[in-house]
mmCIF file of C-alpha atoms in Angstrom:
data_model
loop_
_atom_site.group_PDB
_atom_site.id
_atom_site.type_symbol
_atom_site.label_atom_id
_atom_site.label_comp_id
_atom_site.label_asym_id
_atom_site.label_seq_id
_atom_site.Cartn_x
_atom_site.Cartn_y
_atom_site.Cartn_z
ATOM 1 C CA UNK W 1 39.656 -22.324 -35.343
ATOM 2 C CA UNK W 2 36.699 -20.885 -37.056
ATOM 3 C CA UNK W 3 39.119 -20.396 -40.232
ATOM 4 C CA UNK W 4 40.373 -23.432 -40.013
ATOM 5 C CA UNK W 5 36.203 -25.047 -39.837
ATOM 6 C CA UNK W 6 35.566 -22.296 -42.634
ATOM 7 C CA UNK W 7 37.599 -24.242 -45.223
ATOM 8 C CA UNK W 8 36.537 -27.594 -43.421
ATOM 9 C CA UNK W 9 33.638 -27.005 -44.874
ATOM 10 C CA UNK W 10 33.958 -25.720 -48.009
ATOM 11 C CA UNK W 11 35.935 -28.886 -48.788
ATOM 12 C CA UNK W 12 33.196 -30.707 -47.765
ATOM 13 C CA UNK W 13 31.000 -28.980 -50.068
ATOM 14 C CA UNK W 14 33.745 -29.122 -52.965
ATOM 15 C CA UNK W 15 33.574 -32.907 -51.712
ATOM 16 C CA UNK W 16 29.947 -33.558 -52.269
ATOM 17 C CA UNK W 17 29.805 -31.982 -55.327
ATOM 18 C CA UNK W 18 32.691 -34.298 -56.980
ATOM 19 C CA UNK W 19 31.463 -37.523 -55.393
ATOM 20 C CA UNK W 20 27.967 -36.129 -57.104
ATOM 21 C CA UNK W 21 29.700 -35.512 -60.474
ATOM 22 C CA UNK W 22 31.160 -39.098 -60.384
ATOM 23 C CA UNK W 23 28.251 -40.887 -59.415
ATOM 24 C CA UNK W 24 26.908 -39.423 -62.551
ATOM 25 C CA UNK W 25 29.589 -40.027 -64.912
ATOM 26 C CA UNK W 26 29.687 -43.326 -63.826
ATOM 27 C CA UNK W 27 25.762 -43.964 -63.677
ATOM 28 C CA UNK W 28 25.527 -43.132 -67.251
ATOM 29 C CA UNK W 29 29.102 -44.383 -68.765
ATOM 30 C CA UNK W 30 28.055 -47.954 -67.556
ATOM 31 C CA UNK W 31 24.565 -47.365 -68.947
ATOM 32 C CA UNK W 32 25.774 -46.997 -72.108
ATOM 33 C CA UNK W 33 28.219 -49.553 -71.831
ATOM 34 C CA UNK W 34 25.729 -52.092 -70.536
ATOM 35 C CA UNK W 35 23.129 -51.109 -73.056
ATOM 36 C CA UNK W 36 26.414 -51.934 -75.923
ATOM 37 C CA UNK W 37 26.579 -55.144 -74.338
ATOM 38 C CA UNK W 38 22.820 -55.724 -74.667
ATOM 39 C CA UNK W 39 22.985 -54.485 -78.300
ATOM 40 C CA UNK W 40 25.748 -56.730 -79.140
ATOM 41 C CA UNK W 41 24.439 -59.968 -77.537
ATOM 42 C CA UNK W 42 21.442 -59.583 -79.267
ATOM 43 C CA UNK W 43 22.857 -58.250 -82.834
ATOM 44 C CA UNK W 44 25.044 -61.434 -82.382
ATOM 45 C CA UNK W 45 21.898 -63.911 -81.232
ATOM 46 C CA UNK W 46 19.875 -62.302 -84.024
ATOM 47 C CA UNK W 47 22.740 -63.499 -86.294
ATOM 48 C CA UNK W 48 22.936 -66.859 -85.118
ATOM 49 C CA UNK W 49 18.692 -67.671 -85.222
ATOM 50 C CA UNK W 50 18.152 -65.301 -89.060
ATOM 51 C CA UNK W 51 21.069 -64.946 -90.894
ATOM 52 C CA UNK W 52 23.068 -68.163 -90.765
ATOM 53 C CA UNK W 53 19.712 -70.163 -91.709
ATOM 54 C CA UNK W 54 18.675 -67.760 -94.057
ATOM 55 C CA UNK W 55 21.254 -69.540 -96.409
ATOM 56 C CA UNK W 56 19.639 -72.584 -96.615
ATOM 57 C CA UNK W 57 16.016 -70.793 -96.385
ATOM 58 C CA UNK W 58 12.947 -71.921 -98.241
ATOM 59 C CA UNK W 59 10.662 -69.366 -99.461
ATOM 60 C CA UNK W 60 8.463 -68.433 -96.246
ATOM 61 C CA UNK W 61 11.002 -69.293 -93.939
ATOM 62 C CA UNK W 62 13.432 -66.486 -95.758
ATOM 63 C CA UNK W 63 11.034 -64.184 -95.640
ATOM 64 C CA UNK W 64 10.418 -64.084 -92.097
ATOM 65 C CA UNK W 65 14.060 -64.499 -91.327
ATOM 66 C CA UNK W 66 14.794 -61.515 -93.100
ATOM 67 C CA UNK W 67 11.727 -59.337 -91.541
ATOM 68 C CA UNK W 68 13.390 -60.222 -88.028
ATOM 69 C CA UNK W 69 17.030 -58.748 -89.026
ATOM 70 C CA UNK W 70 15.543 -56.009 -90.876
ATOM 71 C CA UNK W 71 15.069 -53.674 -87.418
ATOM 72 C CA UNK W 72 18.974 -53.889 -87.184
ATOM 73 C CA UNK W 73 19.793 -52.641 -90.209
ATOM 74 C CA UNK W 74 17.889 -49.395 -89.842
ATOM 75 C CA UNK W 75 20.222 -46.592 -90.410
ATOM 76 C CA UNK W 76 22.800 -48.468 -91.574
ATOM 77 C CA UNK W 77 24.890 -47.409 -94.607
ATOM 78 C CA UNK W 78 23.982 -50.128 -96.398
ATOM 79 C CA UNK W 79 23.715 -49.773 -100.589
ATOM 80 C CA UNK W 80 20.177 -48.523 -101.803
ATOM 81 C CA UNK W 81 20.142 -51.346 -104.338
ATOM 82 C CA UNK W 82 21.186 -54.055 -102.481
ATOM 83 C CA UNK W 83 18.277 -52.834 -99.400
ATOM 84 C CA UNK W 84 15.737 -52.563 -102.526
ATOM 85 C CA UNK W 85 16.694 -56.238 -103.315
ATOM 86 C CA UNK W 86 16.908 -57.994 -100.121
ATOM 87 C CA UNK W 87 13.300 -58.528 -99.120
ATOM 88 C CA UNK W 88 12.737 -60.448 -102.313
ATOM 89 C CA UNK W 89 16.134 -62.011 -102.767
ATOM 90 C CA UNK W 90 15.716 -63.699 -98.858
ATOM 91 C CA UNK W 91 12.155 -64.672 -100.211
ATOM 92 C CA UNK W 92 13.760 -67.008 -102.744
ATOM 93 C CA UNK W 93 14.718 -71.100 -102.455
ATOM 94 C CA UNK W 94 18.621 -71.233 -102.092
ATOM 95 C CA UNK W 95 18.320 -72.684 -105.235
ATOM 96 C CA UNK W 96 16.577 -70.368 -107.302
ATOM 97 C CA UNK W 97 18.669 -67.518 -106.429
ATOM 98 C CA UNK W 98 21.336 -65.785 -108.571
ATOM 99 C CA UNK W 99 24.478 -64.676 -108.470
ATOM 100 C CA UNK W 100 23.385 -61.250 -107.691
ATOM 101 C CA UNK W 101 21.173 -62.563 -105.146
ATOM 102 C CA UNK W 102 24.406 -64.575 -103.361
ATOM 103 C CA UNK W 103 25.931 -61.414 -103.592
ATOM 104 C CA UNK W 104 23.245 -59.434 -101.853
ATOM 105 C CA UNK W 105 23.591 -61.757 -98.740
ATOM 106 C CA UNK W 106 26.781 -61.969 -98.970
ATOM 107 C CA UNK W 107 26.930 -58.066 -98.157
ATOM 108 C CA UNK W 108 23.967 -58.354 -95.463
ATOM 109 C CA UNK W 109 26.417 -60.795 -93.892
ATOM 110 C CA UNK W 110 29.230 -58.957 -94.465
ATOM 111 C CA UNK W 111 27.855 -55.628 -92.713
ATOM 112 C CA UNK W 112 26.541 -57.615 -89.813
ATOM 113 C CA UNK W 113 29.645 -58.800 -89.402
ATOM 114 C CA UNK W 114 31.276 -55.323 -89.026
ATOM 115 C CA UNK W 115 28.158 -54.015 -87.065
ATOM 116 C CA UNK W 116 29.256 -57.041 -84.357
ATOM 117 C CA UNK W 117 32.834 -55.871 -84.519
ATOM 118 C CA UNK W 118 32.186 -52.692 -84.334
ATOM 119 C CA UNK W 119 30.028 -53.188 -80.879
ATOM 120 C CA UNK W 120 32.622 -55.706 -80.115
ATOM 121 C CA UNK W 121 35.681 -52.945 -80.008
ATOM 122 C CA UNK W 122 33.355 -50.630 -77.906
ATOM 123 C CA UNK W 123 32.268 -52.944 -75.321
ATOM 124 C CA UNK W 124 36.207 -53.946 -74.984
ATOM 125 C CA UNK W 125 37.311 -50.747 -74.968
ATOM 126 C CA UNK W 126 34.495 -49.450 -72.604
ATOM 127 C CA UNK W 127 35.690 -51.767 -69.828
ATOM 128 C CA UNK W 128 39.267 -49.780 -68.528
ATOM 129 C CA UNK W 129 37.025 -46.957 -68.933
ATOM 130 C CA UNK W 130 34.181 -48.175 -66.672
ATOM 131 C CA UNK W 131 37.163 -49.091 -64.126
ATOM 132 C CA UNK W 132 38.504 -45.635 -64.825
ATOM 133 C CA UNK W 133 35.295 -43.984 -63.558
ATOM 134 C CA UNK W 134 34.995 -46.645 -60.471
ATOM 135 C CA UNK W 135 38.874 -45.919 -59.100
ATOM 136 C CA UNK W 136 37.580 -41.995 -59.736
ATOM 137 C CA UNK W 137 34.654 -42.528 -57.646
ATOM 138 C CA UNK W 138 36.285 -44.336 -54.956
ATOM 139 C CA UNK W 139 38.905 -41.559 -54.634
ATOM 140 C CA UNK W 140 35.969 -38.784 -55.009
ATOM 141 C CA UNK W 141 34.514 -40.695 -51.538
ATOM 142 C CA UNK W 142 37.845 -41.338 -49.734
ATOM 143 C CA UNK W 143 38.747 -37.445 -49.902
ATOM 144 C CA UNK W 144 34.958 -36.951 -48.838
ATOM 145 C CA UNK W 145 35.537 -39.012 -45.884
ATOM 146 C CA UNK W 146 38.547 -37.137 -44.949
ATOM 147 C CA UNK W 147 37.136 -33.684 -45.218
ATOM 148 C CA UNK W 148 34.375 -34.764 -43.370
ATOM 149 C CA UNK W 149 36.292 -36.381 -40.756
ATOM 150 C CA UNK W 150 38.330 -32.571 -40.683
ATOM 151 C CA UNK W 151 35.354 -30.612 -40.471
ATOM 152 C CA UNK W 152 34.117 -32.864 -37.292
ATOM 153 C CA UNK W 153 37.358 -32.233 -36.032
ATOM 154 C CA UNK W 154 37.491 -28.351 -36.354
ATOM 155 C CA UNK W 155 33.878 -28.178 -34.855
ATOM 156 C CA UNK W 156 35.064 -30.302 -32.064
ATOM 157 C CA UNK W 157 38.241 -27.911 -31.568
ATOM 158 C CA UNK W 158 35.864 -25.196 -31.568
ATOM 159 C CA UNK W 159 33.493 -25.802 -29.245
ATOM 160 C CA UNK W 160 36.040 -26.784 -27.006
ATOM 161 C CA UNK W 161 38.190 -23.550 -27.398
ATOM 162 C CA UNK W 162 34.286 -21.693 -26.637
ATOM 163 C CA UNK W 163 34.188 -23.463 -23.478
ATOM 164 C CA UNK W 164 37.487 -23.075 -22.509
ATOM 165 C CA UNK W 165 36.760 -19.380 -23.148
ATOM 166 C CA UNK W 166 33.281 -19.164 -21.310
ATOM 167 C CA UNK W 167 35.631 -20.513 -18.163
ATOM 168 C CA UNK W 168 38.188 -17.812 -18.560
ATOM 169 C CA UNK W 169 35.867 -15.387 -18.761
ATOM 170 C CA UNK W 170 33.903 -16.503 -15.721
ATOM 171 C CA UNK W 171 37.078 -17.188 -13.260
ATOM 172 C CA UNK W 172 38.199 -13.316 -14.691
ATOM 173 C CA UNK W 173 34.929 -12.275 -13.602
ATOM 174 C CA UNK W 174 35.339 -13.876 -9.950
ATOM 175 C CA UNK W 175 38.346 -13.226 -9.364
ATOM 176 C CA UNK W 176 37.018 -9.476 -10.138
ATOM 177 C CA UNK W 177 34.451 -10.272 -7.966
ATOM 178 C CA UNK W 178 37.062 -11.243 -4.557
ATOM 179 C CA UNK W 179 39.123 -8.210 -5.463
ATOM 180 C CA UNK W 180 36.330 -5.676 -5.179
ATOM 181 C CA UNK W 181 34.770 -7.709 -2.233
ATOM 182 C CA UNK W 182 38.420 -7.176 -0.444
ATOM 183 C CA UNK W 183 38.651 -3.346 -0.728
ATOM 184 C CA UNK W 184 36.218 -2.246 2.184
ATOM 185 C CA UNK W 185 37.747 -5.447 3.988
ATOM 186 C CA UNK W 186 40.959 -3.691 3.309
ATOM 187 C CA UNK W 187 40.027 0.040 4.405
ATOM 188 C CA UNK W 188 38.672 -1.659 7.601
ATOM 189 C CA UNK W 189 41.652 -3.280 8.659
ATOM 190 C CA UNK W 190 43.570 0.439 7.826
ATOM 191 C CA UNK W 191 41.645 2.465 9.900
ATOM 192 C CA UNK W 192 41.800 -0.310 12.437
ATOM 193 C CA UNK W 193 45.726 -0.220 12.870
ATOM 194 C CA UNK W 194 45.302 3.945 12.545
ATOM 195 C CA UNK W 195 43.260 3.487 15.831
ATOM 196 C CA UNK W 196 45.491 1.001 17.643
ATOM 197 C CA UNK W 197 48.431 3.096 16.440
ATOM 198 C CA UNK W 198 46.679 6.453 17.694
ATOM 199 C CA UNK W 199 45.404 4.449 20.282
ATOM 200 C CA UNK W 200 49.211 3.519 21.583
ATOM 201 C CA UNK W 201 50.484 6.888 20.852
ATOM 202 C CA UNK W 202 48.619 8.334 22.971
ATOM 203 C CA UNK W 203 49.215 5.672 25.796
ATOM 204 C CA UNK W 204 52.586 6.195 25.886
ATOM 205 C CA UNK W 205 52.810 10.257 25.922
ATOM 206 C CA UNK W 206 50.088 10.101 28.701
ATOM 207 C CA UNK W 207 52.622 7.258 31.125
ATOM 208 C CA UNK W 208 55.393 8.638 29.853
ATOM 209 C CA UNK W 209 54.249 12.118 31.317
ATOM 210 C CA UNK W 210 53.370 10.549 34.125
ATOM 211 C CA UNK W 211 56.524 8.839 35.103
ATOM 212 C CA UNK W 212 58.855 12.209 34.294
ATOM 213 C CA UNK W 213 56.206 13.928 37.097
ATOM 214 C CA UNK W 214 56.629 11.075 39.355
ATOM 215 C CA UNK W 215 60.639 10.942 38.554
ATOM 216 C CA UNK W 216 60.994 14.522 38.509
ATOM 217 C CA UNK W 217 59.278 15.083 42.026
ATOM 218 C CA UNK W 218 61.492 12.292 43.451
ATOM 219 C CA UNK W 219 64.664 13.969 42.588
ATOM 220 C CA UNK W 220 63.121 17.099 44.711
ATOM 221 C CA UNK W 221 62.519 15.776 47.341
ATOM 222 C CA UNK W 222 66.204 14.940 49.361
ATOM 223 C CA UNK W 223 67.231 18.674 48.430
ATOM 224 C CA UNK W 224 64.218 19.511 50.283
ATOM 225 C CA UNK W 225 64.832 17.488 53.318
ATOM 226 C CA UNK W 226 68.696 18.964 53.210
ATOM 227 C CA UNK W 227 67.363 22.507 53.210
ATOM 228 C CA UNK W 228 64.674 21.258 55.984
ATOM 229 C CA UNK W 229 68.141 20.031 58.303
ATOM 230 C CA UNK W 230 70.191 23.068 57.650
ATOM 231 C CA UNK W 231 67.207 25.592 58.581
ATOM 232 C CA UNK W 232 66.985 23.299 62.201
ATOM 233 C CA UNK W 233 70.857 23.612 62.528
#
């Protein structure tokens, strides 16, 4: 039994510690997949209000379009040139731009475009992975459950073997008890049948001396009374 709760418990401990581990896997895996989806919905909304009218921009209203995407394309591996030229190409009418200035939009289109795809193909592929962690965690729990359930049961089992074992040892100890209490009772009753049997013994040498007296003296007595009748004679 105590074996049995010994490993009882170190599962639950082993238990605890990998429900722990995939709490935290999961915690941060869908952090970073919900912070993705954040990025992306507002990469893509960021599109939608400063790029797409930046086309048809006027002067100011380029400007500022392009000051509002700019944060996104921090770090990006955009063209040194083409960054260089941007701020003053989105400043420019649509109409007074040139064909190197089309171009430059072109490609600040073009890598917004694959910055959206690329957040795109991690958000998709992030979701079997976020139900990945979610069927481990559910497992992770279920064998907790069980290993808890087994250690209750071997601490039951225990303290009922304990009992039954306190109860042995106290009817061993009483019945220890009666047997030494019916040793003098024992020796009493001994000596008392020693006595009745001395006791009868003696009884019957004392009548049965007694009666070969008594039978002995009645066989003498008609040869006496025959001697007694002769002697007159």
């Amino acid at each position: 039994k105590t074996t049995s709760l010994g490993q009882a418990s170190k599962d639950v401990a082993e238990g605890k510690a990998d429900v722990s581990e995939k709490e935290a896997a999961r915690s941060q895996g869908d952090e970073e997949h919900e912070a993705t989806k954040k990025s992306l919905d507002e990469l893509e909304a960021a599109i939608a209000a400063h790029f797409r009218p930046l086309t048809e921009a006027g002067e100011e209203a380029g400007r500022a379009h392009f000051a509002a995407l700019q944060p996104l394309l921090e770090g990006k591996a955009l063209d040194e040139s083409l960054m260089q030229a941007l701020p003053s190409t989105c400043a420019k009418k649509a109409s007074d731009r040139s064909s190197f200035d089309t171009m430059a939009i072109e490609q600040l289109g073009k890598q917004l475009a694959d910055m959206v795809a690329a957040l795109r193909q991690t958000v998709e592929s992030g979701a079997p992975a976020a139900q990945e962690r979610a069927v481990a965690l559910e497992a992770a729990q279920t064998k907790l459950e069980t290993a808890v359930a087994s250690q209750a049961k071997c601490v039951e089992d225990l303290t009922a073997a304990k009992q039954a074992e306190r109860e042995a040892s106290a009817a061993l100890a009483a019945a220890q008890a009666a047997l030494g209490e019916s040793d003098p009772a024992l020796a009493a009753a001994e000596a008392a049948l020693q006595e009745k049997t001395d006791g009868l013994g003696q009884f019957t040498d004392y009548n049965m001396a007694c009666f070969e007296v008594l039978r002995d003296a009645q066989s003498a007595r008609p040869k006496e009374e025959e001697a007694e009748t002769l002697a007159a004679e």
